[in-house]
Every structure is written in C-alpha cells, then in structure tokens.
XYZ file of C-alpha atoms in Angstrom:
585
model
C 103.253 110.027 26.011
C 104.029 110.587 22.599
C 107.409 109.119 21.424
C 107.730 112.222 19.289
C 107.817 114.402 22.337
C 110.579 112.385 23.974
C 113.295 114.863 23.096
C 111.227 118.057 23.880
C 110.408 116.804 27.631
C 114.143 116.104 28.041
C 115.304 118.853 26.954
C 112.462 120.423 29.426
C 113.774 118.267 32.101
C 117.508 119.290 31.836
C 116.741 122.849 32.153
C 114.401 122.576 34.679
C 116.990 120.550 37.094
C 119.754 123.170 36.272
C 117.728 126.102 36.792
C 116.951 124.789 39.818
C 120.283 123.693 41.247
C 121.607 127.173 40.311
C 118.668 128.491 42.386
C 119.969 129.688 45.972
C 118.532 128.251 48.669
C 116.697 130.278 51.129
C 118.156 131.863 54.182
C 118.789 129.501 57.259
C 119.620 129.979 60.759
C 120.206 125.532 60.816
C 123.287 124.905 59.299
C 122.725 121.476 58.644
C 119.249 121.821 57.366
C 120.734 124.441 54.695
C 123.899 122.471 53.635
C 121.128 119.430 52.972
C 119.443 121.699 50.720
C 122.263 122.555 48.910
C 123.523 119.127 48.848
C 120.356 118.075 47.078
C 120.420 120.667 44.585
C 123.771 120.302 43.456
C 122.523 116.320 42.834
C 119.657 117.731 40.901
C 121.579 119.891 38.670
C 124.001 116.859 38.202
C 120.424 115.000 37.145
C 120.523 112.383 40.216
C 117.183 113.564 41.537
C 116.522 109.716 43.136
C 119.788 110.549 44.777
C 118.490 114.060 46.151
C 115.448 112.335 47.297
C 117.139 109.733 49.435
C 119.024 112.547 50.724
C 116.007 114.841 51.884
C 114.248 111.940 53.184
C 117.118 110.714 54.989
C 117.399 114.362 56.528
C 113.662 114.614 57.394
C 113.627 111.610 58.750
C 116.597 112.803 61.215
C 114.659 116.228 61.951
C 111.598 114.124 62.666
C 112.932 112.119 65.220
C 114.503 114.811 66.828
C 111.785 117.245 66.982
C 109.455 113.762 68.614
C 112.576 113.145 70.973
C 112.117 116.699 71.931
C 108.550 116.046 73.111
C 109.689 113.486 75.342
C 109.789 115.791 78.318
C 106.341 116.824 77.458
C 105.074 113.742 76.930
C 105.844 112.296 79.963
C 104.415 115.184 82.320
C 101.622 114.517 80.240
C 101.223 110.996 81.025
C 102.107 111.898 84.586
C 98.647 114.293 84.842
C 96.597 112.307 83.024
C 97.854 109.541 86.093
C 96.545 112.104 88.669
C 93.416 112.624 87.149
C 92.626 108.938 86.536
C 92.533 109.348 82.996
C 93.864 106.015 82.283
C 93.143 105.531 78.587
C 94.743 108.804 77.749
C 97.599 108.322 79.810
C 98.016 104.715 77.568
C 98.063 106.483 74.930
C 100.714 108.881 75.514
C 102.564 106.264 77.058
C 102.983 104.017 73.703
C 103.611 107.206 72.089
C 106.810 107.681 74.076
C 107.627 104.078 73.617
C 107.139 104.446 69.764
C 109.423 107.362 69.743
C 112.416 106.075 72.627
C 112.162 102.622 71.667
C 113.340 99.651 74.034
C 112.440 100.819 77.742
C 111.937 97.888 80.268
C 110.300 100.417 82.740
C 108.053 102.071 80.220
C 106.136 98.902 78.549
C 105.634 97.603 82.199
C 104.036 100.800 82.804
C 101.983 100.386 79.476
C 101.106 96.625 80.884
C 100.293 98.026 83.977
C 97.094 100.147 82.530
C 95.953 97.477 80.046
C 95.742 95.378 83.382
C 93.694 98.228 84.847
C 91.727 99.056 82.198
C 90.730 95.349 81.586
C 92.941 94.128 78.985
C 94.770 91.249 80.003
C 96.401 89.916 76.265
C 97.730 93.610 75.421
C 99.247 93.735 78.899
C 100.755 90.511 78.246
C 102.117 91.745 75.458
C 103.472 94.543 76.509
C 105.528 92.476 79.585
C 106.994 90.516 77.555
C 108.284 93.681 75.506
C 109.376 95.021 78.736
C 111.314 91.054 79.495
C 112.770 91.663 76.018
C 114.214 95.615 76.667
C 115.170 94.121 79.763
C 117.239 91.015 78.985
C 119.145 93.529 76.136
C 120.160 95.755 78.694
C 121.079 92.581 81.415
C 119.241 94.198 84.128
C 118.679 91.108 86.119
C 116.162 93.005 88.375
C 114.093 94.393 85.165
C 113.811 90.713 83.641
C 113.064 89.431 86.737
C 109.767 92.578 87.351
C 108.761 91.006 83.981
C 108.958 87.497 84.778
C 106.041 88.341 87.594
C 103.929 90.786 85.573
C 103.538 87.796 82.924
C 102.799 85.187 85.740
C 100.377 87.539 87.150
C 98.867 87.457 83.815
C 98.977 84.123 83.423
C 97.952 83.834 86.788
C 94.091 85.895 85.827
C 93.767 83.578 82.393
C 93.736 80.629 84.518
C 96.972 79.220 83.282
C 98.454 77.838 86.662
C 101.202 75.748 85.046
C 103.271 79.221 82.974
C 102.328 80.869 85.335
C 104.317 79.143 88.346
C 106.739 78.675 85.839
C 107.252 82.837 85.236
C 106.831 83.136 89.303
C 109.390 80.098 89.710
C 112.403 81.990 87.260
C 111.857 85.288 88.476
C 112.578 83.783 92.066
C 115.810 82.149 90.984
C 116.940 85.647 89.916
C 116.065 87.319 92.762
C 117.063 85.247 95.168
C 120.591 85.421 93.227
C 120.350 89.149 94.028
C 119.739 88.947 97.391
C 122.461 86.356 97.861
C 124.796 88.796 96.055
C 124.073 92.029 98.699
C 121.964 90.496 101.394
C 122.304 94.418 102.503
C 120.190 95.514 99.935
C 116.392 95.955 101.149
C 114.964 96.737 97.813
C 116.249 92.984 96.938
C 114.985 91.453 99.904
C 111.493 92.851 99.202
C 111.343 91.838 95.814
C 112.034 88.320 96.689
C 109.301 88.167 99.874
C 107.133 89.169 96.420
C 108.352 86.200 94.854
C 107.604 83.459 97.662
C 103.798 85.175 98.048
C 103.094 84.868 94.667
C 104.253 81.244 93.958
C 102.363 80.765 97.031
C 99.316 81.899 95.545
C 99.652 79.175 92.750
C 100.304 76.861 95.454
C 96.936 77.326 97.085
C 95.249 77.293 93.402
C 96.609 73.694 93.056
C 95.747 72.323 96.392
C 99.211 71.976 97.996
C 97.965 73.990 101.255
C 101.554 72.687 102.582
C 103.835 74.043 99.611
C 101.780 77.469 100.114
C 102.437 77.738 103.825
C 106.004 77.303 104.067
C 106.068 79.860 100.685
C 104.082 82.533 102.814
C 105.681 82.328 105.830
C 109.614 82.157 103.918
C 107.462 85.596 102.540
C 106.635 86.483 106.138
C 110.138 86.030 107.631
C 111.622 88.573 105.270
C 109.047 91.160 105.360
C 109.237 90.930 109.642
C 112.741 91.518 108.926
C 112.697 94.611 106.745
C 109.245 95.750 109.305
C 111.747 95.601 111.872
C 114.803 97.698 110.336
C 112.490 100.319 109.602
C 109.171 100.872 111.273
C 108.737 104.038 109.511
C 108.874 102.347 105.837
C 105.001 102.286 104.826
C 105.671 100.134 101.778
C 107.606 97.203 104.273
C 104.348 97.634 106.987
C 102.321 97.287 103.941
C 104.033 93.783 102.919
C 104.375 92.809 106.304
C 99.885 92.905 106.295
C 99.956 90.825 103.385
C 101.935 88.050 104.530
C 99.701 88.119 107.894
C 96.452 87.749 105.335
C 97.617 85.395 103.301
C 98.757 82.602 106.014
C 95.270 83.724 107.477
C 93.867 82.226 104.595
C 95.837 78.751 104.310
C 94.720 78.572 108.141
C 91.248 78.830 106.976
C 91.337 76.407 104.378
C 92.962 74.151 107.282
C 90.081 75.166 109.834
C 92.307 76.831 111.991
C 89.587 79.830 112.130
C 90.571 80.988 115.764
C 94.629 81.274 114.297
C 92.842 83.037 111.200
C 90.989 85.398 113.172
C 94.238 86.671 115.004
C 96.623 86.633 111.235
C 93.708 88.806 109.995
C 93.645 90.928 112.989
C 96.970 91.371 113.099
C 96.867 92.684 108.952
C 93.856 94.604 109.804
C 95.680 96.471 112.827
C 98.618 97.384 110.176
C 96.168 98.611 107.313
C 94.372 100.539 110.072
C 97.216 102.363 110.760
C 98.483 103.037 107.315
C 94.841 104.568 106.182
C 95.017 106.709 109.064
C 98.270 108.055 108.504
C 97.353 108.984 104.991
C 93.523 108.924 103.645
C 94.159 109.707 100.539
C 96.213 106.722 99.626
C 93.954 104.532 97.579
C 95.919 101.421 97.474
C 95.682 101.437 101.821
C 92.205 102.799 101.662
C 91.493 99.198 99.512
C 94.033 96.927 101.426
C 91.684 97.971 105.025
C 88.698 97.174 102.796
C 90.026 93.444 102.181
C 91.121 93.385 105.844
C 87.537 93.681 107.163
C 86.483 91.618 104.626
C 87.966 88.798 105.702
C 88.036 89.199 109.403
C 83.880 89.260 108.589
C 84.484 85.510 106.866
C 85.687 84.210 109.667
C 83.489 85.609 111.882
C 80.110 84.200 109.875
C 82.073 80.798 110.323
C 82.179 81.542 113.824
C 78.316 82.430 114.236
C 79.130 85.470 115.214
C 76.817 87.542 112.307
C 76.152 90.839 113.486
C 79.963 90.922 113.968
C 80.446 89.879 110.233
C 77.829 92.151 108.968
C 79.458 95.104 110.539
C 82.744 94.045 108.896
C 81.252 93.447 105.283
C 79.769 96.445 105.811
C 82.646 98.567 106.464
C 84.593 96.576 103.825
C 81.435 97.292 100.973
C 81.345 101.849 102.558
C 85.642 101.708 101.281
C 84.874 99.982 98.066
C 81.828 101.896 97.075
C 83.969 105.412 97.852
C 86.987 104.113 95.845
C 84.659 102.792 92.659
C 82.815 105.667 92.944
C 86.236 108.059 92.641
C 87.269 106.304 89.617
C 85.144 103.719 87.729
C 87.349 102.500 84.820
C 89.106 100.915 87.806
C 88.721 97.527 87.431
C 90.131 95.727 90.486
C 87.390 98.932 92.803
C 84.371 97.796 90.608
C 85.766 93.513 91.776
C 85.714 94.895 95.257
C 82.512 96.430 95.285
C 80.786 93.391 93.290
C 82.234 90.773 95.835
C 81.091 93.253 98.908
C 77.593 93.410 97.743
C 77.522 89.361 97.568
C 79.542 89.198 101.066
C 76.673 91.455 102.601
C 74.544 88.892 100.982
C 75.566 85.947 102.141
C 75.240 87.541 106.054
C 71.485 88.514 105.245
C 70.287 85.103 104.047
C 72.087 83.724 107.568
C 69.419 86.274 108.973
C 66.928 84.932 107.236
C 65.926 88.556 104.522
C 65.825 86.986 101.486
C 65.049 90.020 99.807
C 67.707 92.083 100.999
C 69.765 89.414 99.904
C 68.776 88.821 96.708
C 69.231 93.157 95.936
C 72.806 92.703 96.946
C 73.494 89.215 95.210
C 71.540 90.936 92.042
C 74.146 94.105 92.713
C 77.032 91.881 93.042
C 76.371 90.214 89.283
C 75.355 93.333 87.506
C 79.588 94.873 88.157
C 80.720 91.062 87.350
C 78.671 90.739 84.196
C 80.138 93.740 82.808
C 83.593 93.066 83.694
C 83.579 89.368 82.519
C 81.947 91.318 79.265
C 85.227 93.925 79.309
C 87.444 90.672 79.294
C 86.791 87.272 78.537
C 89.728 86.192 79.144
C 90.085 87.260 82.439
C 89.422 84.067 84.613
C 89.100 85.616 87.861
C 85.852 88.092 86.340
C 84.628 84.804 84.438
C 84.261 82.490 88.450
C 82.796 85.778 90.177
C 80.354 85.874 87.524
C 79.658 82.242 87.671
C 79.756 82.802 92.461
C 76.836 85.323 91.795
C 74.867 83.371 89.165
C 74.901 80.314 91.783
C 74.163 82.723 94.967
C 70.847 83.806 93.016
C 70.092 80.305 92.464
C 70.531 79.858 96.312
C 67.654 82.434 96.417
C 65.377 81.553 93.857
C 65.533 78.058 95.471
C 64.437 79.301 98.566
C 61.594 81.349 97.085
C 60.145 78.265 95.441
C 61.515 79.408 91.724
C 62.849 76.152 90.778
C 62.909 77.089 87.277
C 64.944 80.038 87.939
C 67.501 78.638 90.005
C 67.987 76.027 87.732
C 68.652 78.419 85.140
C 70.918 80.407 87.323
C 72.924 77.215 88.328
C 73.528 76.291 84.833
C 74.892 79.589 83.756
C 77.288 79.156 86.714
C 78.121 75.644 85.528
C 78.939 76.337 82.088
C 81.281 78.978 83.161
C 82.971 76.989 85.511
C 82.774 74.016 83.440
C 85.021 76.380 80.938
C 87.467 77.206 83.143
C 87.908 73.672 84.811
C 88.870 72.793 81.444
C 91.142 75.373 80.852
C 93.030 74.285 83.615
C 92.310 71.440 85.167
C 94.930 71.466 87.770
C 93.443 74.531 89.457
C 91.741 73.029 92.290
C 89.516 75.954 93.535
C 87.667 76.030 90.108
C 87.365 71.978 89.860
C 85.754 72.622 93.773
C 82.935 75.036 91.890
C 82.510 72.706 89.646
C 81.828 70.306 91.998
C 79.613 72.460 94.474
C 77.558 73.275 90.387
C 76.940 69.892 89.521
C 75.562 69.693 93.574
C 73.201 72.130 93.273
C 71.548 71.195 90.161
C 71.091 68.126 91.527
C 69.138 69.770 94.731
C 67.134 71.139 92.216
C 66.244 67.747 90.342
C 65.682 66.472 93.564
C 62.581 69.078 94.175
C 61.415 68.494 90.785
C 61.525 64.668 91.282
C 63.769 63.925 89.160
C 65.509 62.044 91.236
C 67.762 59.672 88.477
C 68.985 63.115 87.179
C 69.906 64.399 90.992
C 71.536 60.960 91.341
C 74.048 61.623 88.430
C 74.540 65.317 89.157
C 75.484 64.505 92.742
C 77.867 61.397 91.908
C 79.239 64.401 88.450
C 80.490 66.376 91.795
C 81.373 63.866 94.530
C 83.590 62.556 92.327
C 85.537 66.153 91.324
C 85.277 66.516 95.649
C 86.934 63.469 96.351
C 89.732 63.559 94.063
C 90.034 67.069 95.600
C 89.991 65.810 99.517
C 92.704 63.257 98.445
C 95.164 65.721 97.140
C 95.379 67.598 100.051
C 93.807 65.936 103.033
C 93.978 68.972 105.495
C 91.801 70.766 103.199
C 89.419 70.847 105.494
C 86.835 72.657 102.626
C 87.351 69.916 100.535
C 86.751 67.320 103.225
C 83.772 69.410 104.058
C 82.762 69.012 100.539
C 83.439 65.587 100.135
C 80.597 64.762 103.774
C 78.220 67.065 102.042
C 77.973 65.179 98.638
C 77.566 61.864 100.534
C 74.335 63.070 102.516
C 72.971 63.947 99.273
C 73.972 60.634 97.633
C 72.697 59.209 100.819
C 69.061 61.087 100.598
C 68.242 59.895 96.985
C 69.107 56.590 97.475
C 66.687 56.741 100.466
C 64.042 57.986 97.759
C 64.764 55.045 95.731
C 64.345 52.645 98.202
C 68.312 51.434 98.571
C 68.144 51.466 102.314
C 71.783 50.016 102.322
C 73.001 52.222 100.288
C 71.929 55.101 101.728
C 73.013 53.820 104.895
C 76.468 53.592 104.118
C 76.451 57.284 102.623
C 75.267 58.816 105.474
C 77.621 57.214 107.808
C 80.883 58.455 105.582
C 78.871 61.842 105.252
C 79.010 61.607 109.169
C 82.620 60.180 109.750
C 83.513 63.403 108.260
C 81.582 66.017 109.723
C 82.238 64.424 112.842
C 86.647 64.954 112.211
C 85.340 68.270 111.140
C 83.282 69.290 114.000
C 86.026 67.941 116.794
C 88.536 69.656 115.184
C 87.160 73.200 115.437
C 84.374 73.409 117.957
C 83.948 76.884 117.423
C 82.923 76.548 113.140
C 79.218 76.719 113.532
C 78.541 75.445 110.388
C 80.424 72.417 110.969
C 77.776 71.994 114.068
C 75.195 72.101 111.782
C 76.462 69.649 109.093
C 77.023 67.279 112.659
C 73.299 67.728 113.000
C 72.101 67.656 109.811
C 74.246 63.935 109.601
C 72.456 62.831 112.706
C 69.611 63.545 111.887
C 69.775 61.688 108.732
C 71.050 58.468 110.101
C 68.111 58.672 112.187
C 66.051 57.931 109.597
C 67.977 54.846 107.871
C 69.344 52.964 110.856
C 67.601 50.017 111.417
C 68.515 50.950 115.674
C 69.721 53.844 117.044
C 67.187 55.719 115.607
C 66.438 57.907 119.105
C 69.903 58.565 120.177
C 71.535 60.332 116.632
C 68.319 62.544 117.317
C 69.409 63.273 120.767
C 72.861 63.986 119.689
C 71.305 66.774 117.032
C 69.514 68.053 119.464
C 72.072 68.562 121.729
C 74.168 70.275 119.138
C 71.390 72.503 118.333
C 70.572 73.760 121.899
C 74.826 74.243 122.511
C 74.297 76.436 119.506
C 71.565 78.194 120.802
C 72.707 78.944 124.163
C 75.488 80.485 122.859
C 73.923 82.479 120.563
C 75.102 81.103 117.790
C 72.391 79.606 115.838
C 71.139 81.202 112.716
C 68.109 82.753 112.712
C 67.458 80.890 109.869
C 67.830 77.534 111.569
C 65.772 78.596 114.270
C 63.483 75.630 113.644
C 65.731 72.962 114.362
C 65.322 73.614 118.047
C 61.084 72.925 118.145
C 61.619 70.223 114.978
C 64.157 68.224 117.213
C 62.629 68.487 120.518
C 59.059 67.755 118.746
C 60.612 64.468 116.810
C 62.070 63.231 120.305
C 58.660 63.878 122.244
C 56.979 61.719 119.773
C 59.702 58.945 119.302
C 58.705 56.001 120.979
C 61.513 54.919 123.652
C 63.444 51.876 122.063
C-alpha cells in the first residue's frame, strides 16, 4: 500500500462503515437474532468493527449450540437404531457427537467405553471411563463413580494389569458396599455390590489365592440367592444368580473338586436354560447357555466321559457360530466361537482324529489371530492366540512334524513370555509359561537334544513350583509341578544319572499319587498314576514288577469303566505284554 493513498482508503473506509450502519437490517421473525444485527451495525458505523465481530461471533456461537442441542433428540434415536441394527461404529460415532455437544455425562462416555470395548479398542474405552469417573465425581453420584471404577478395572483387567486393576475393583466395592449399608432395601444396590465381590474374585483366581476367590464368590453368591429369592420373576437377578454358580464351579475345579463342579455348573446351566427359553432372542442368554455347556463339557473330558463332552462343546460351538454369524464386529461372539472350535478339538484328539482336530485347532487360531491383530493390547486375545499356537504344536508333534511344532511352540512362548512379564503376578499366564518352556523341551527331547530339553524343562519346573507353593490346593499347579518332574526324571535317565532320575520320578509320583486319591473319578489323574509307575519301573533298582502291576491295574479300572481314551488304548496290550515277559523277582 501506497502511503499516498492512506487518506483516500480512509476516507473510503468511513463511508463505507456509515453507509452500512445506516443500512436497515433485513426483516426477522427472531428477535434476538435481529437486535444482534443491529447491535453490530450501530458498532460499525461508530468504526468498532473488532467490536461488531466479537459480537456476531459471540451470537453465532450461541445459535450454534442451540440449533446442535436441538439435535439431541435426534441424535440419540439415532444412536438407539443404529444399536438395533448392530451398527456399532456408527452408533460410536453419534454417540461422541452427543457428548461433544452436552458435555459432562457419566452415563453417556460409559456408553461410548462400552462400544470401544466391543469393537476391540481397549485404550479409547479406557479413556472414555475415566471421562465418565470424572462427569461422575462432579456430579457426586456415588453409584456413577463407583460403575466407572469397574469399567476401568475391567479394562485393566484385559491389559493384564492385575495390580490397578484390583485396585479399581477394590474402591468401587468400598462405595458400594457404603450404599448398600445406607438402604439395605435397595436391590439395585445389593446387585451392584454381588458385581463387586465376583469381579475382585476374578483377580483373585488370576493371582493364585483360590481361597481369597472363594469366599469373594460365594459373599457374591449369598446376595444374588437373596435377591433370586425376593423375586423369581427378575431375569437379570436369575441371570446373576448362574454366574455365581459358574464361577465357584470353577475355583472347585482348580481344587479338583470336579464331581462339586459338575453339579455348580449344572445348576448355572439349568438357570441359562430357562432364561433362553423364555426369550430366544436375547443374545446375552443365548451366549451365557453357550458358556454353560461349555464348561459342563470340561468337566466331563476330566471325567472320561467324551462323547458326553463332545455333545456339550458341540452345542456350546452351534450358539456361538449363530451369534458370530448375526453380528461379526462382535468381538467377545468371534472369542466364543474361536475357543469352541479348539474345545471341539481338544475332545477329537482324546478320540484319537488328528485331522479333525487339527481343522478345528487351525479354525480356532485363524478368529484369535485377527483379534489379537484388532488389539494388541488386549491380553486375553494375545494367551488365546498363544493356547491355539501350542494346541497345533500338540498336533504337529503327533504327526511327526517336529519342525513345525517347534515353531508353533515358540510363537506361543514368546507371547506368553510377553505377558508373564507384563505382569508377573498373574499366575495363570506364569502357568503357560511354564507348560511353553515344557513342550519345547518334549520337542528337544525327539530331536536329541537332550542338554537343551534339560534346561527347557528345569525354565518351567521352576515357574510350576513357585506356582504349587503359592497356593497348595491348586491342584493344576500341583499337577503341573508331578508332570515337569517325570520329564526331568526321563532325561536324566538318557544321560545316564540313574539317581537322579530316580529321585524325580518318585516326587513326580508322590504327587500324582495325592492327586489321584483325592479325586478317583479325574481320569487323567489315572493316567499320570500310570504313566509314574510305569516310569519308576524302569529306574528302581527293585520293585521293578510291582509299579508295572499297579499301572496295569489302573489301566484295566479305566477300561472297564469305559473310561479310557481311545487314544490310550495301547496301554492295556503294552502293560499286560511288559508283565508277561518280566521275569518274576
């Protein structure tokens, strides 16, 4: 600009902003909108356009919101179709939308958390519950902060973070149980803190204190019999009442209590049967009856009883392929159907078709791979991946692919070696690690490398003894713990340390031996009895013929009662054959 043509564009500018102030402003039925108008040209003509602008924008900004508030209603049926049809990303969308526009809502962002859960995004729903703990804790609604408090342990919970997690679990209980002191009248209270003991029960069992978790399930299971009882009709209460009854199922398994198990499932699976009937459409019962037969099948392959567990896998895997099938972006359907292909699995390599198995272990890690893909950090996705990569080891080891299954086991071992180390307190994933570092070493062993199958057994008897002496009635663990000795005990056989291998073998057999007395019944606690016999056999110095006889014994219980795997058929001729050709000592 020219300095000359400073007082020309002033001049310009003067008559411009007058001409326009005297300018009336155009009919309006809004008589705010129109007194703004005015407002800002009478600051124009007084030449304080900056002043006119802050006034406009201030206005717009005021019509903006109001016009977005207005589309709250909208919004929100949106959101509440886009639910109906599954269409969970759009429905996020909307959702943050409203919670851009109304600001603080405790409800709202656990809603938002909710779908990132769902849709496999376990840091933005963190995020978004500890927005909703926030909106919460501003508004003092103790209930709110306390809803928050277990979405972000349940969080912390899947990214393997036992410690915060028990912590979130632990100060949401203090609140509710507050509440529920306060109006023990009021159900919705009592329910919420039956929530609270399951889920710091759950951490409980991660840990390894079996004890801490029963008495938190069953302070759980008192209050939901309770609130069962007031109200038979309440679906919600019968719902809670089948989770308590699965849950101290499980701490009863992990104590080998399998026949007290059997009837805690039973008694779940007769209150999920009921609930599915009454409505099939509900998806959440139509999954809970899935898990049910699920688990009454574990306890039945324990048992021996496999055509009964294959029949319950089966009708577990027909629920979860209907549900994935209705809506794939649902993460926790796809987890169901990936763990009920390996579950059917694990029942056909009992019965001896490897090849069936393999197509439904091979099934199994195709849904985990791509969810541990969606998110990394989700630890539960990361140790399925790292279950199937070791079941298809199991298989390639049994078709004579050494190379293969070694492969496999390693990619199961580095993810579990990851997540031992993110939490080292977790006992389930320092027990993979241990049953990892076990099957390598079988591997070794085949390829005759036998001072690399001595370190990778002695890697994992070590994580399953530290394990068997934090909780002793872990009867997995003590399981565990006899295993790793036989193999200890087999090498050093190999290597000629007769002594050594003889004391392995007898702790391996001490063990299986509590095991087997205390739950006559677990079949595969019969066989490790035999399989611990049998090796003593061949390192006591005398003896020899009566550890065989015991095996054998075992073996033809288990046979008369129809409970010996097909695939263990052999033992039968192998131990009668071995006895007719011992010499008598």
């Amino acid at each position: 600009m020219a300095v000359a043509d400073i007082p020309k564009l002033l001049r310009e500018y003067v008559k411009a902003s007058r001409a326009h102030g005297r300018k009336p402003p155009a009919p309006s039925n809004d008589v705010d909108i129109a007194a703004t108008v005015e407002r800002s040209r009478s600051l124009v003509q007084d030449l304080k356009p900056s002043e006119a602008l802050s006034v406009l924008t201030a206005r717009i900004a005021e019509e903006n919101e109001a016009h977005a508030r207005r589309l709250i209603p909208l919004l929100k049926e949106q959101a509440e179709v886009q639910r109906i049809v599954s269409d969970h990303t759009g429905r996020l969308a909307i959702l943050e939308e409203i919670a851009r526009i109304g600001g603080s809502d405790a409800a709202l962002w656990g809603e938002i958390g909710d779908i990132q859960i769902l849709l496999g995004n376990s840091q933005d729903a963190l995020g978004a519950y500890h927005r909703a703990r926030s909106a919460a804790m501003a508004d003092q609604d103790e209930r709110n902060i306390s809803n928050s408090h277990e979405r972000i342990g349940d969080v912390l919970v899947a990214q393997g973070d036992g410690a915060e997690a028990l912590a979130a679990y632990q100060a949401s209980l203090a609140l509710r149980t507050a509440l529920a002191q306060r109006d023990p009248a009021n159900t919705e209270w009592q329910r919420d803190l039956s929530v609270s003991h399951n889920k710091i029960g759950d951490v409980l069992v991660a840990q390894g204190d079996g004890a801490g978790a029963l008495a938190a399930y069953q302070a759980s299971l008192a209050l939901r019999t309770a609130l069962a009882q007031r109200d038979p009709a309440n679906t919600e209460w019968q719902r809670d009442l089948s989770v308590s009854h699965d849950r101290i199922g499980d701490i009863l398994v992990a104590q080998g209590d399998g026949a007290g198990a059997l009837a805690a499932y039973q008694a779940s699976l007769a209150l999920r049967t009921a609930l599915a009937q009454r409505d099939p459409a509900n998806t959440q019962w139509q999954r809970d009856l899935s898990v049910g037969h699920s688990k009454i099948g574990d306890v039945l392959v324990v048992q021996g009883d496999r055509a009964g567990a294959l029949a319950a896998y089966q009708a577990g895997l027909d629920i979860a392929r209907s549900l994935a099938q209705r809506d794939p972006a649902n993460t926790q359907w796809q987890r169901d159907l990936s763990v009920g292909h390996s579950k059917i699995g694990d029942v056909l390599v009992v019965q001896g078709d490897r090849a069936g198995a393999l197509a439904a272990y091979q099934a199994g890690l195709d849904i985990a791979r791509s969810l541990a893909r969606r998110d990394p950090a989700n630890t539960e996705w990361q140790r399925d991946l790292s279950i199937s990569h070791s079941k298809i080891g199991d298989i390639l080891v049994a078709q004579g692919d050494g190379a293969g299954a070694l492969a496999a086991y390693q990619a199961s071992l580095a993810l579990r070696t990851a997540l031992a180390q993110r939490d080292p307190a977790n006992t389930q994933w320092q027990r993979d690690l241990s049953v990892s570092h076990s099957k390598i070493g079988d591997v070794l062993v085949a390829q005759g490398d036998g001072a690399g199958a001595l370190a990778a057994y002695q890697a994992g008897q070590d994580i399953a003894r530290g394990l068997a002496q934090r909780d002793p009635a872990n009867t997995e663990f003590q399981r565990d713990l006899s295993v790793s000795h036989n193999k200890i005990g087999d090498v050093l056989v190999s290597q000629g340390d007769g002594a050594g291998a003889l004391a392995a073998h007898q702790a391996g057999l001490d063990i299986a031996r509590s095991l087997a007395q205390r739950d006559p019944a677990n079949t595969q606690w019969q066989r490790d009895l035999v399989v611990s016999n049998v090796n003593l056999s061949k390192v006591v110095k005398t003896g020899k013929r009566a550890y065989l006889e015991r095996a054998l014994q075992i073996v033809r219980d288990l046979y008369e009662t129809n409970r010996l795997a097909p695939v263990d058929a052999w033992m039968l001729d192998d131990l009668t054959r071995r006895l007719n050709d011992f010499p008598d000592e």
